[in-house]
Amino acid sequence: MAASLHAQLIGIDWGTSSLRAYRLAPGGAVLESRQRPWGILHLVDRDFDRALSETLSDWVSPQSPLPIIASGMIGSRGGWREVPYAACPADPGSLAAGVCVIESSLGPLHLVPGVIQNGTEPNVMRGEETQILGALASDRALAREALLVLPGTHCKWVVVQAGLIQRFATHMTGELFALLRDHSLLGRPAQDAPHHASDADEAAHAAFLRGIRTARDAGPEGLSGRLFTTRSLFLTGELAAPHTLDYLSGLLIGEEIRSALAAPGVPSKGPVLLVGNPALCARYHLSLGEFGIHHAQSLEDTAPCGLWKIAEAYGLVPRLAQP
Amino acid sequence: MAASLHAQLIGIDWGTSSLRAYRLAPGGAVLESRQRPWGILHLVDRDFDRALSETLSDWVSPQSPLPIIASGMIGSRGGWREVPYAACPADPGSLAAGVCVIESSLGPLHLVPGVIQNGTEPNVMRGEETQILGALASDRALAREALLVLPGTHCKWVVVQAGLIQRFATHMTGELFALLRDHSLLGRPAQDAPHHASDADEAAHAAFLRGIRTARDAGPEGLSGRLFTTRSLFLTGELAAPHTLDYLSGLLIGEEIRSALAAPGVPSKGPVLLVGNPALCARYHLSLGEFGIHHAQSLEDTAPCGLWKIAEAYGLVPRLAQP
């Protein structure tokens, strides 16, 4: 337990489905982490304080305090306390200025705000802002100008300039895929002939690529009139039942990329960074290549470093000397 | 029952959720109709013959026969017998040539094929081809060149030229709306605050229009990055919970129209005909107006006339003298 000597912060990424806690050394290095299935939608009794205590009691106590900071849906309307959004452009300083402190059994808990992009088509994030700031800390060149893509249920495309989260878009690709797979006509063939995707499965890979290319080549028409090809290609025998979902996944990710790159001012020529689950980032990396973007890098689990950055800006931990 | 003296054909529109039967006079005039909840997905015992007999036994019997013709999903893989598709371009003659005759307790049942558009992105319909041919019979000018839109679960956009179904696209707008309403994050606010849409509700109407315009003005970017505004406009208080679904409906219909009109060779300057449920056609009529198409006409229940046309081409009923 020698590492515990150096812990200076407890960081928590507390989302909809799970809670991930980190014991952090200076700079956000993870000394130890743990995950609990106590996301805000899964805590039926809404006893957030007990969930926090049970997760952290051997790491911190009122007798041996450590500052605690949390980001994600725990600060949403359905979480422990709603923390008002910080507006774009946002950086560690503006997020720290919006931190809301609540009392927990383990001492003060610092809740990080999400980020809102105001306008006629507003956009919001909670939790991703922390991952983004953590990713930017990994390479100073990224902070100048970069395009960050955070795949997932609600995928975020984020334009960073001068160290600030300038603007972003949300694509509900992961949620749409799950809906169509589980509840639509398109998901039925695969339900009747279940199949476990394998990277070694060339036909699955080909179906995924075909989906991406169909979406890409649709151009401005978009996906609306092509989603149904998942059905018609199955009916005509061109797609086997187990591969219909690979094709559908390609269609949806392809349309997301096509649409995101069609937006004005998306800096796709400069650094492009994928942040998140490695398997999903790999699918996006492959898909971006079909759009001529071959230089994307990938990072996993950048929340700890982002939590450190915000804690630092807030003054919860000592500011590191600039290297 | 005097009308029964003139019945010359029993026509059936037999789909996924229901069976609609018509006793038809020459030309397809409906003498009597009835509807049963025995669509192919609802007939658990798959006893199609009994469903047919119970629906029609007082209209027709082996002792007093009438020809019977049916179109729709009853001729699909999951129906009574799979009838191979007729290829585009299609007309009453080519559909009649593909009719499949099966024996039922009431005598021969004539199953109309669906239509397939072959190619790298194939497309299929079953049932709509009959509605389309019925609609064309209503006005000879339409058959020269027209754009037909059949709103619904799987909305069809159909280009008719020289009396032929030349090509078509499928937009899964109705199914997507139901999925998002019932199973996604976007549907939750309205579930918590249920609301019955009313034409008199100005705020609902405004939300629907806002959705259409948001999709229209997105241009080539399409809906991918804007679907989530259904959530963000609710979170920012710009959309009240009961109106989130009106906005979502506008977004989806708007994206369908934007996408369909962006396809090459869509004759939107000539006759435009909406075919189907009147309330849904009215929503599409309003939406088309936002895209500058104000001249769309609407027709309801054109299947009987289409069934007559195909039966006539098959020789099941005497061909009417051309007027």
mmCIF file of N, CA, C and O in Angstrom, chain B residues 53-127:
data_model
loop_
_atom_site.group_PDB
_atom_site.id
_atom_site.type_symbol
_atom_site.label_atom_id
_atom_site.label_comp_id
_atom_site.label_asym_id
_atom_site.label_seq_id
_atom_site.Cartn_x
_atom_site.Cartn_y
_atom_site.Cartn_z
ATOM 1 N N SER B 53 -61.829 -17.787 -44.134
ATOM 2 C CA SER B 53 -63.208 -18.309 -44.101
ATOM 3 C C SER B 53 -64.072 -17.519 -43.140
ATOM 4 O O SER B 53 -65.210 -17.158 -43.454
ATOM 5 N N GLU B 54 -63.524 -17.255 -41.957
ATOM 6 C CA GLU B 54 -64.343 -16.557 -40.963
ATOM 7 C C GLU B 54 -64.651 -15.130 -41.392
ATOM 8 O O GLU B 54 -65.679 -14.575 -41.039
ATOM 9 N N THR B 55 -63.760 -14.543 -42.180
ATOM 10 C CA THR B 55 -63.999 -13.170 -42.634
ATOM 11 C C THR B 55 -65.023 -13.127 -43.765
ATOM 12 O O THR B 55 -65.862 -12.228 -43.829
ATOM 13 N N LEU B 56 -64.973 -14.106 -44.664
ATOM 14 C CA LEU B 56 -65.712 -13.999 -45.928
ATOM 15 C C LEU B 56 -66.880 -14.957 -46.089
ATOM 16 O O LEU B 56 -67.553 -14.917 -47.132
ATOM 17 N N SER B 57 -67.143 -15.821 -45.060
ATOM 18 C CA SER B 57 -68.066 -16.933 -45.317
ATOM 19 C C SER B 57 -69.463 -16.484 -45.736
ATOM 20 O O SER B 57 -70.161 -17.200 -46.449
ATOM 21 N N ASP B 58 -69.891 -15.302 -45.330
ATOM 22 C CA ASP B 58 -71.231 -14.876 -45.752
ATOM 23 C C ASP B 58 -71.189 -14.099 -47.074
ATOM 24 O O ASP B 58 -72.218 -13.682 -47.586
ATOM 25 N N TRP B 59 -70.001 -13.855 -47.586
ATOM 26 C CA TRP B 59 -69.884 -13.146 -48.868
ATOM 27 C C TRP B 59 -69.712 -14.131 -50.024
ATOM 28 O O TRP B 59 -70.080 -13.859 -51.166
ATOM 29 N N VAL B 60 -69.074 -15.242 -49.736
ATOM 30 C CA VAL B 60 -68.711 -16.156 -50.805
ATOM 31 C C VAL B 60 -68.620 -17.556 -50.213
ATOM 32 O O VAL B 60 -68.326 -17.740 -49.042
ATOM 33 N N SER B 61 -68.924 -18.563 -51.035
ATOM 34 C CA SER B 61 -68.814 -19.948 -50.590
ATOM 35 C C SER B 61 -68.570 -20.785 -51.836
ATOM 36 O O SER B 61 -68.740 -20.298 -52.960
ATOM 37 N N PRO B 62 -68.166 -22.025 -51.655
ATOM 38 C CA PRO B 62 -67.960 -22.857 -52.842
ATOM 39 C C PRO B 62 -69.229 -22.956 -53.688
ATOM 40 O O PRO B 62 -69.167 -23.119 -54.909
ATOM 41 N N GLN B 63 -70.422 -22.805 -53.028
ATOM 42 C CA GLN B 63 -71.669 -22.900 -53.773
ATOM 43 C C GLN B 63 -71.984 -21.606 -54.535
ATOM 44 O O GLN B 63 -72.637 -21.634 -55.579
ATOM 45 N N SER B 64 -71.538 -20.458 -53.981
ATOM 46 C CA SER B 64 -71.754 -19.192 -54.708
ATOM 47 C C SER B 64 -70.414 -18.489 -54.825
ATOM 48 O O SER B 64 -70.113 -17.583 -54.066
ATOM 49 N N PRO B 65 -69.601 -18.949 -55.766
ATOM 50 C CA PRO B 65 -68.221 -18.466 -55.826
ATOM 51 C C PRO B 65 -68.118 -17.049 -56.369
ATOM 52 O O PRO B 65 -68.973 -16.598 -57.136
ATOM 53 N N LEU B 66 -67.068 -16.376 -55.914
ATOM 54 C CA LEU B 66 -66.641 -15.085 -56.464
ATOM 55 C C LEU B 66 -65.124 -15.160 -56.501
ATOM 56 O O LEU B 66 -64.517 -15.734 -55.601
ATOM 57 N N PRO B 67 -64.483 -14.603 -57.512
ATOM 58 C CA PRO B 67 -63.017 -14.615 -57.479
ATOM 59 C C PRO B 67 -62.487 -13.818 -56.279
ATOM 60 O O PRO B 67 -63.084 -12.811 -55.890
ATOM 61 N N ILE B 68 -61.386 -14.309 -55.722
ATOM 62 C CA ILE B 68 -60.785 -13.650 -54.550
ATOM 63 C C ILE B 68 -59.332 -13.327 -54.858
ATOM 64 O O ILE B 68 -58.582 -14.186 -55.324
ATOM 65 N N ILE B 69 -58.964 -12.084 -54.577
ATOM 66 C CA ILE B 69 -57.587 -11.647 -54.817
ATOM 67 C C ILE B 69 -57.086 -10.900 -53.583
ATOM 68 O O ILE B 69 -57.850 -10.170 -52.945
ATOM 69 N N ALA B 70 -55.824 -11.142 -53.227
ATOM 70 C CA ALA B 70 -55.276 -10.510 -52.021
ATOM 71 C C ALA B 70 -53.880 -9.989 -52.308
ATOM 72 O O ALA B 70 -53.100 -10.611 -53.025
ATOM 73 N N SER B 71 -53.567 -8.839 -51.711
ATOM 74 C CA SER B 71 -52.209 -8.306 -51.814
ATOM 75 C C SER B 71 -51.703 -7.967 -50.425
ATOM 76 O O SER B 71 -52.462 -7.945 -49.458
ATOM 77 N N GLY B 72 -50.417 -7.728 -50.316
ATOM 78 C CA GLY B 72 -49.828 -7.354 -49.029
ATOM 79 C C GLY B 72 -48.943 -8.448 -48.472
ATOM 80 O O GLY B 72 -48.559 -9.391 -49.174
ATOM 81 N N MET B 73 -48.655 -8.341 -47.190
ATOM 82 C CA MET B 73 -47.672 -9.217 -46.555
ATOM 83 C C MET B 73 -48.121 -10.675 -46.497
ATOM 84 O O MET B 73 -47.314 -11.558 -46.183
ATOM 85 N N ILE B 74 -49.392 -10.942 -46.806
ATOM 86 C CA ILE B 74 -49.845 -12.329 -46.874
ATOM 87 C C ILE B 74 -49.026 -13.124 -47.912
ATOM 88 O O ILE B 74 -48.879 -14.334 -47.799
ATOM 89 N N GLY B 75 -48.442 -12.395 -48.890
ATOM 90 C CA GLY B 75 -47.613 -13.052 -49.900
ATOM 91 C C GLY B 75 -46.119 -12.991 -49.595
ATOM 92 O O GLY B 75 -45.302 -13.257 -50.475
ATOM 93 N N SER B 76 -45.770 -12.665 -48.349
ATOM 94 C CA SER B 76 -44.349 -12.577 -47.977
ATOM 95 C C SER B 76 -43.875 -13.885 -47.363
ATOM 96 O O SER B 76 -44.662 -14.810 -47.121
ATOM 97 N N ARG B 77 -42.567 -13.911 -47.086
ATOM 98 C CA ARG B 77 -41.957 -15.097 -46.493
ATOM 99 C C ARG B 77 -42.668 -15.512 -45.206
ATOM 100 O O ARG B 77 -42.795 -16.695 -44.913
ATOM 101 N N GLY B 78 -43.149 -14.557 -44.440
ATOM 102 C CA GLY B 78 -43.825 -14.872 -43.185
ATOM 103 C C GLY B 78 -45.325 -15.015 -43.341
ATOM 104 O O GLY B 78 -46.046 -15.132 -42.354
ATOM 105 N N GLY B 79 -45.818 -14.983 -44.580
ATOM 106 C CA GLY B 79 -47.255 -15.059 -44.811
ATOM 107 C C GLY B 79 -47.703 -16.464 -45.185
ATOM 108 O O GLY B 79 -47.084 -17.465 -44.826
ATOM 109 N N TRP B 80 -48.801 -16.535 -45.939
ATOM 110 C CA TRP B 80 -49.386 -17.833 -46.293
ATOM 111 C C TRP B 80 -48.480 -18.565 -47.285
ATOM 112 O O TRP B 80 -48.192 -19.741 -47.148
ATOM 113 N N ARG B 81 -48.043 -17.845 -48.303
ATOM 114 C CA ARG B 81 -47.180 -18.411 -49.324
ATOM 115 C C ARG B 81 -46.319 -17.262 -49.856
ATOM 116 O O ARG B 81 -46.844 -16.176 -50.098
ATOM 117 N N GLU B 82 -45.015 -17.500 -50.012
ATOM 118 C CA GLU B 82 -44.146 -16.443 -50.524
ATOM 119 C C GLU B 82 -44.318 -16.329 -52.039
ATOM 120 O O GLU B 82 -44.090 -17.299 -52.774
ATOM 121 N N VAL B 83 -44.711 -15.158 -52.493
ATOM 122 C CA VAL B 83 -44.893 -14.902 -53.919
ATOM 123 C C VAL B 83 -43.689 -14.085 -54.391
ATOM 124 O O VAL B 83 -43.441 -13.004 -53.860
ATOM 125 N N PRO B 84 -42.920 -14.588 -55.362
ATOM 126 C CA PRO B 84 -41.743 -13.837 -55.814
ATOM 127 C C PRO B 84 -42.132 -12.433 -56.287
ATOM 128 O O PRO B 84 -43.206 -12.225 -56.860
ATOM 129 N N TYR B 85 -41.239 -11.479 -56.018
ATOM 130 C CA TYR B 85 -41.493 -10.091 -56.410
ATOM 131 C C TYR B 85 -41.532 -9.949 -57.930
ATOM 132 O O TYR B 85 -40.817 -10.643 -58.657
ATOM 133 N N ALA B 86 -42.343 -9.010 -58.399
ATOM 134 C CA ALA B 86 -42.267 -8.538 -59.790
ATOM 135 C C ALA B 86 -41.265 -7.382 -59.819
ATOM 136 O O ALA B 86 -41.200 -6.596 -58.881
ATOM 137 N N ALA B 87 -40.482 -7.308 -60.892
ATOM 138 C CA ALA B 87 -39.436 -6.282 -60.944
ATOM 139 C C ALA B 87 -39.975 -4.955 -61.467
ATOM 140 O O ALA B 87 -40.914 -4.918 -62.262
ATOM 141 N N CYS B 88 -39.334 -3.864 -61.027
ATOM 142 C CA CYS B 88 -39.579 -2.542 -61.614
ATOM 143 C C CYS B 88 -38.989 -2.518 -63.014
ATOM 144 O O CYS B 88 -37.947 -3.133 -63.236
ATOM 145 N N PRO B 89 -39.555 -1.788 -63.975
ATOM 146 C CA PRO B 89 -40.852 -1.105 -63.883
ATOM 147 C C PRO B 89 -42.021 -2.110 -63.872
ATOM 148 O O PRO B 89 -41.954 -3.138 -64.551
ATOM 149 N N ALA B 90 -43.066 -1.769 -63.124
ATOM 150 C CA ALA B 90 -44.187 -2.690 -62.923
ATOM 151 C C ALA B 90 -45.508 -2.001 -63.230
ATOM 152 O O ALA B 90 -45.656 -0.798 -63.007
ATOM 153 N N ASP B 91 -46.453 -2.787 -63.755
ATOM 154 C CA ASP B 91 -47.802 -2.274 -64.016
ATOM 155 C C ASP B 91 -48.796 -3.404 -63.761
ATOM 156 O O ASP B 91 -48.398 -4.514 -63.396
ATOM 157 N N PRO B 92 -50.093 -3.160 -63.934
ATOM 158 C CA PRO B 92 -51.059 -4.234 -63.633
ATOM 159 C C PRO B 92 -50.755 -5.522 -64.389
ATOM 160 O O PRO B 92 -50.914 -6.620 -63.837
ATOM 161 N N GLY B 93 -50.275 -5.392 -65.620
ATOM 162 C CA GLY B 93 -49.979 -6.585 -66.408
ATOM 163 C C GLY B 93 -48.852 -7.405 -65.817
ATOM 164 O O GLY B 93 -48.953 -8.637 -65.704
ATOM 165 N N SER B 94 -47.772 -6.752 -65.402
ATOM 166 C CA SER B 94 -46.644 -7.521 -64.876
ATOM 167 C C SER B 94 -46.963 -8.091 -63.502
ATOM 168 O O SER B 94 -46.492 -9.168 -63.138
ATOM 169 N N LEU B 95 -47.793 -7.374 -62.747
ATOM 170 C CA LEU B 95 -48.198 -7.925 -61.455
ATOM 171 C C LEU B 95 -49.113 -9.127 -61.653
ATOM 172 O O LEU B 95 -48.976 -10.148 -60.982
ATOM 173 N N ALA B 96 -50.046 -9.011 -62.592
ATOM 174 C CA ALA B 96 -50.956 -10.131 -62.869
ATOM 175 C C ALA B 96 -50.167 -11.361 -63.311
ATOM 176 O O ALA B 96 -50.488 -12.492 -62.939
ATOM 177 N N ALA B 97 -49.098 -11.123 -64.074
ATOM 178 C CA ALA B 97 -48.283 -12.246 -64.559
ATOM 179 C C ALA B 97 -47.580 -12.965 -63.414
ATOM 180 O O ALA B 97 -47.195 -14.130 -63.541
ATOM 181 N N GLY B 98 -47.418 -12.273 -62.278
ATOM 182 C CA GLY B 98 -46.729 -12.888 -61.138
ATOM 183 C C GLY B 98 -47.666 -13.423 -60.082
ATOM 184 O O GLY B 98 -47.222 -13.892 -59.033
ATOM 185 N N VAL B 99 -48.986 -13.357 -60.339
ATOM 186 C CA VAL B 99 -49.945 -13.819 -59.325
ATOM 187 C C VAL B 99 -49.746 -15.307 -59.055
ATOM 188 O O VAL B 99 -49.507 -16.098 -59.965
ATOM 189 N N CYS B 100 -49.832 -15.670 -57.789
ATOM 190 C CA CYS B 100 -49.694 -17.063 -57.360
ATOM 191 C C CYS B 100 -51.057 -17.519 -56.832
ATOM 192 O O CYS B 100 -51.669 -16.823 -56.017
ATOM 193 N N VAL B 101 -51.559 -18.636 -57.331
ATOM 194 C CA VAL B 101 -52.887 -19.108 -56.929
ATOM 195 C C VAL B 101 -52.749 -20.245 -55.927
ATOM 196 O O VAL B 101 -52.033 -21.222 -56.173
ATOM 197 N N ILE B 102 -53.408 -20.106 -54.773
ATOM 198 C CA ILE B 102 -53.402 -21.207 -53.813
ATOM 199 C C ILE B 102 -54.842 -21.604 -53.531
ATOM 200 O O ILE B 102 -55.784 -20.822 -53.709
ATOM 201 N N GLU B 103 -55.016 -22.858 -53.087
ATOM 202 C CA GLU B 103 -56.359 -23.344 -52.793
ATOM 203 C C GLU B 103 -56.737 -22.984 -51.363
ATOM 204 O O GLU B 103 -55.960 -23.193 -50.436
ATOM 205 N N SER B 104 -57.928 -22.429 -51.198
ATOM 206 C CA SER B 104 -58.441 -22.163 -49.854
ATOM 207 C C SER B 104 -59.777 -22.860 -49.720
ATOM 208 O O SER B 104 -60.322 -23.382 -50.702
ATOM 209 N N SER B 105 -60.306 -22.870 -48.520
ATOM 210 C CA SER B 105 -61.614 -23.489 -48.295
ATOM 211 C C SER B 105 -62.703 -22.792 -49.088
ATOM 212 O O SER B 105 -63.774 -23.352 -49.331
ATOM 213 N N LEU B 106 -62.450 -21.556 -49.504
ATOM 214 C CA LEU B 106 -63.451 -20.796 -50.255
ATOM 215 C C LEU B 106 -63.172 -20.827 -51.752
ATOM 216 O O LEU B 106 -63.787 -20.087 -52.505
ATOM 217 N N GLY B 107 -62.218 -21.650 -52.173
ATOM 218 C CA GLY B 107 -61.860 -21.705 -53.591
ATOM 219 C C GLY B 107 -60.484 -21.088 -53.809
ATOM 220 O O GLY B 107 -59.765 -20.807 -52.850
ATOM 221 N N PRO B 108 -60.130 -20.861 -55.088
ATOM 222 C CA PRO B 108 -58.787 -20.344 -55.377
ATOM 223 C C PRO B 108 -58.606 -18.937 -54.802
ATOM 224 O O PRO B 108 -59.503 -18.093 -54.923
ATOM 225 N N LEU B 109 -57.435 -18.722 -54.182
ATOM 226 C CA LEU B 109 -57.073 -17.390 -53.696
ATOM 227 C C LEU B 109 -55.896 -16.898 -54.528
ATOM 228 O O LEU B 109 -54.880 -17.580 -54.645
ATOM 229 N N HIS B 110 -56.061 -15.725 -55.123
ATOM 230 C CA HIS B 110 -55.025 -15.156 -55.996
ATOM 231 C C HIS B 110 -54.164 -14.181 -55.214
ATOM 232 O O HIS B 110 -54.660 -13.149 -54.753
ATOM 233 N N LEU B 111 -52.872 -14.513 -55.050
ATOM 234 C CA LEU B 111 -51.967 -13.663 -54.275
ATOM 235 C C LEU B 111 -51.136 -12.789 -55.219
ATOM 236 O O LEU B 111 -50.447 -13.288 -56.103
ATOM 237 N N VAL B 112 -51.205 -11.484 -54.987
ATOM 238 C CA VAL B 112 -50.499 -10.503 -55.823
ATOM 239 C C VAL B 112 -49.037 -10.423 -55.365
ATOM 240 O O VAL B 112 -48.772 -10.397 -54.163
ATOM 241 N N PRO B 113 -48.086 -10.396 -56.291
ATOM 242 C CA PRO B 113 -46.685 -10.232 -55.876
ATOM 243 C C PRO B 113 -46.412 -8.810 -55.394
ATOM 244 O O PRO B 113 -47.127 -7.880 -55.760
ATOM 245 N N GLY B 114 -45.358 -8.662 -54.587
ATOM 246 C CA GLY B 114 -44.832 -7.334 -54.298
ATOM 247 C C GLY B 114 -43.955 -6.888 -55.454
ATOM 248 O O GLY B 114 -43.868 -7.557 -56.490
ATOM 249 N N VAL B 115 -43.307 -5.744 -55.289
ATOM 250 C CA VAL B 115 -42.432 -5.213 -56.341
ATOM 251 C C VAL B 115 -41.020 -5.054 -55.792
ATOM 252 O O VAL B 115 -40.834 -4.623 -54.646
ATOM 253 N N ILE B 116 -40.048 -5.438 -56.588
ATOM 254 C CA ILE B 116 -38.650 -5.242 -56.227
ATOM 255 C C ILE B 116 -37.980 -4.307 -57.223
ATOM 256 O O ILE B 116 -38.257 -4.362 -58.427
ATOM 257 N N GLN B 117 -37.145 -3.429 -56.675
ATOM 258 C CA GLN B 117 -36.283 -2.595 -57.513
ATOM 259 C C GLN B 117 -34.879 -3.165 -57.333
ATOM 260 O O GLN B 117 -34.322 -3.111 -56.238
ATOM 261 N N ASN B 118 -34.344 -3.769 -58.357
ATOM 262 C CA ASN B 118 -33.032 -4.405 -58.239
ATOM 263 C C ASN B 118 -31.919 -3.368 -58.319
ATOM 264 O O ASN B 118 -32.144 -2.202 -58.646
ATOM 265 N N GLY B 119 -30.706 -3.783 -57.977
ATOM 266 C CA GLY B 119 -29.568 -2.873 -58.001
ATOM 267 C C GLY B 119 -28.711 -3.079 -56.771
ATOM 268 O O GLY B 119 -28.959 -3.990 -55.985
ATOM 269 N N THR B 120 -27.697 -2.238 -56.631
ATOM 270 C CA THR B 120 -26.807 -2.403 -55.484
ATOM 271 C C THR B 120 -27.516 -2.073 -54.177
ATOM 272 O O THR B 120 -27.119 -2.541 -53.121
ATOM 273 N N GLU B 121 -28.526 -1.241 -54.265
ATOM 274 C CA GLU B 121 -29.334 -0.944 -53.079
ATOM 275 C C GLU B 121 -30.776 -1.315 -53.398
ATOM 276 O O GLU B 121 -31.598 -0.447 -53.696
ATOM 277 N N PRO B 122 -31.090 -2.604 -53.331
ATOM 278 C CA PRO B 122 -32.427 -3.043 -53.734
ATOM 279 C C PRO B 122 -33.499 -2.470 -52.806
ATOM 280 O O PRO B 122 -33.212 -2.047 -51.698
ATOM 281 N N ASN B 123 -34.711 -2.464 -53.289
ATOM 282 C CA ASN B 123 -35.821 -1.964 -52.505
ATOM 283 C C ASN B 123 -37.029 -2.854 -52.780
ATOM 284 O O ASN B 123 -37.155 -3.388 -53.879
ATOM 285 N N VAL B 124 -37.881 -3.010 -51.766
ATOM 286 C CA VAL B 124 -39.031 -3.892 -51.929
ATOM 287 C C VAL B 124 -40.287 -3.257 -51.341
ATOM 288 O O VAL B 124 -40.215 -2.414 -50.457
ATOM 289 N N MET B 125 -41.428 -3.667 -51.887
ATOM 290 C CA MET B 125 -42.719 -3.281 -51.315
ATOM 291 C C MET B 125 -43.680 -4.451 -51.448
ATOM 292 O O MET B 125 -43.527 -5.308 -52.333
ATOM 293 N N ARG B 126 -44.642 -4.537 -50.563
ATOM 294 C CA ARG B 126 -45.715 -5.529 -50.661
ATOM 295 C C ARG B 126 -46.991 -4.879 -50.170
ATOM 296 O O ARG B 126 -47.104 -4.544 -49.003
ATOM 297 N N GLY B 127 -47.913 -4.682 -51.038
ATOM 298 C CA GLY B 127 -49.175 -4.055 -50.679
ATOM 299 C C GLY B 127 -49.265 -2.649 -51.254
ATOM 300 O O GLY B 127 -50.291 -2.259 -51.801
#
